[in-house]
């Protein structure tokens, strides 16, 4: 008889599941509002744990969603043609080089499954977004980690040396999550120059809208190998709940392979309409990005005044070292109605999303006690 309450990571029954999954620790998402409510008895929170845009999306999204909701019985366009045309036009790339996914996490999945054979290697630099390692292990890839320097910048000479060995996949996340710092153009250039054109370069630009440091596509095209840039509507565009991301690939042929793996109806009609409305309202995007960057500066100035160590963030969050330790700080702030993200990064680091001005006021007021200053 099958006993159902076994721990999934150590099944005592003869598991039919792939051996490779035994060592995989699933992604730990930030605390939900419901969970925060259960733990504290409070009813209102500033959700500063998942880098959502608390200013919300363009007001034009609501109208587009209502219109799209009028035909829930009709399948969505499996190729998101209208959206791809709009994205391609503004970015100056052919829509045939674009792939749409329910969030960029799904794009990571498509690319990793399309590229990696068991035993292939992935080069990454920790601490970084955990999904690369999770999906890499699911694909039975070998993870080659070139750890970041003490200030969390990439160790560019070491990455170049490892890239020159020809990993199957090179992952570059800029600005990097959870540390916030970004690659400089000359470092991106140096890493590409060291990388053979047999390697697939995957650039995660989830926070691109907050920091357009260089023309990623032009530099990747000049390098000349296969590449995918992953972008998302979840962060600056404020659509995390509707799950929309997109990838730009080096060639239409690469997209054709991703389309074999991609479930045909992977994004809903409602999500396509919402993303299109958000994409078309660039004025709104620029205003919300400018406000978030200004608010990040305000929070960082307070951190500096308090003598709190933090990275140079180019994204919609700050990454700081807590003298009290990440878990104590997160627990303290939770009881003040602030959900933040403790991280396992050595030295006691926490990641805190920049919210609306009032969220940031509450954070600034609560921080000294939460950090035990
Ligand atoms: C948030 C995030 C993603 C995933 O976002 P989606 O909601 O799946 O688009 C991907 N990469 C990084 C670095 C992120 O921070």
mmCIF file of N, CA and C and ligand atoms in Angstrom, residues 103-105 108 129 132 173 177 204 206-207 232 234-235 243-244, ligand 1:
data_model
loop_
_atom_site.group_PDB
_atom_site.id
_atom_site.type_symbol
_atom_site.label_atom_id
_atom_site.label_comp_id
_atom_site.label_asym_id
_atom_site.label_seq_id
_atom_site.Cartn_x
_atom_site.Cartn_y
_atom_site.Cartn_z
ATOM 1 N N UNK A 103 5.726 34.374 -17.876
ATOM 2 C CA UNK A 103 6.824 34.776 -16.999
ATOM 3 C C UNK A 103 8.150 34.324 -17.594
ATOM 4 N N UNK A 104 9.223 35.015 -17.225
ATOM 5 C CA UNK A 104 10.512 34.604 -17.791
ATOM 6 C C UNK A 104 11.019 33.326 -17.143
ATOM 7 N N UNK A 105 10.456 32.939 -15.991
ATOM 8 C CA UNK A 105 10.877 31.656 -15.404
ATOM 9 C C UNK A 105 10.543 30.515 -16.373
ATOM 10 N N UNK A 108 13.204 30.347 -19.007
ATOM 11 C CA UNK A 108 14.404 29.652 -18.505
ATOM 12 C C UNK A 108 14.196 28.146 -18.700
ATOM 13 N N UNK A 129 19.923 34.248 -9.155
ATOM 14 C CA UNK A 129 18.544 33.738 -9.163
ATOM 15 C C UNK A 129 18.578 32.200 -9.092
ATOM 16 N N UNK A 132 18.035 29.046 -12.079
ATOM 17 C CA UNK A 132 18.997 28.477 -13.041
ATOM 18 C C UNK A 132 19.522 27.139 -12.523
ATOM 19 N N UNK A 173 23.067 37.234 -15.329
ATOM 20 C CA UNK A 173 21.883 37.925 -14.827
ATOM 21 C C UNK A 173 22.283 39.350 -14.476
ATOM 22 N N UNK A 177 19.799 39.414 -9.443
ATOM 23 C CA UNK A 177 18.935 39.140 -8.303
ATOM 24 C C UNK A 177 19.614 38.045 -7.488
ATOM 25 N N UNK A 204 19.683 37.117 -18.469
ATOM 26 C CA UNK A 204 18.429 37.396 -17.775
ATOM 27 C C UNK A 204 18.384 38.882 -17.452
ATOM 28 N N UNK A 206 15.631 40.694 -16.287
ATOM 29 C CA UNK A 206 14.333 40.929 -15.642
ATOM 30 C C UNK A 206 14.194 42.370 -15.128
ATOM 31 N N UNK A 207 15.340 43.002 -14.814
ATOM 32 C CA UNK A 207 15.303 44.372 -14.267
ATOM 33 C C UNK A 207 15.820 45.398 -15.264
ATOM 34 N N UNK A 232 10.767 40.465 -18.828
ATOM 35 C CA UNK A 232 9.519 40.115 -18.156
ATOM 36 C C UNK A 232 8.591 41.307 -17.983
ATOM 37 N N UNK A 234 6.740 41.162 -15.283
ATOM 38 C CA UNK A 234 6.431 40.982 -13.855
ATOM 39 C C UNK A 234 6.986 42.072 -12.966
ATOM 40 N N UNK A 235 8.026 42.745 -13.391
ATOM 41 C CA UNK A 235 8.693 43.680 -12.486
ATOM 42 C C UNK A 235 8.242 45.104 -12.843
ATOM 43 N N UNK A 243 1.516 36.732 -15.273
ATOM 44 C CA UNK A 243 2.522 35.812 -15.806
ATOM 45 C C UNK A 243 2.819 36.046 -17.286
ATOM 46 N N UNK A 244 3.603 37.054 -17.587
ATOM 47 C CA UNK A 244 4.022 37.305 -18.963
ATOM 48 C C UNK A 244 5.499 37.670 -19.013
HETATM 49 C C1 LIG B 1 11.609 37.874 -11.025
HETATM 50 C C2 LIG B 1 12.689 37.263 -11.855
HETATM 51 C C3 LIG B 1 12.423 36.369 -12.897
HETATM 52 C C4 LIG B 1 11.105 35.714 -13.148
HETATM 53 O O1 LIG B 1 10.094 36.512 -13.292
HETATM 54 P P1 LIG B 1 8.776 36.042 -14.032
HETATM 55 O O2 LIG B 1 7.702 36.530 -13.137
HETATM 56 O O3 LIG B 1 8.772 34.571 -14.199
HETATM 57 O O4 LIG B 1 8.856 36.753 -15.336
HETATM 58 C C5 LIG B 1 13.442 35.911 -13.679
HETATM 59 N N1 LIG B 1 14.702 36.294 -13.435
HETATM 60 C C6 LIG B 1 15.012 37.126 -12.448
HETATM 61 C C7 LIG B 1 16.424 37.493 -12.234
HETATM 62 C C8 LIG B 1 14.015 37.633 -11.612
HETATM 63 O O5 LIG B 1 14.348 38.416 -10.590
#
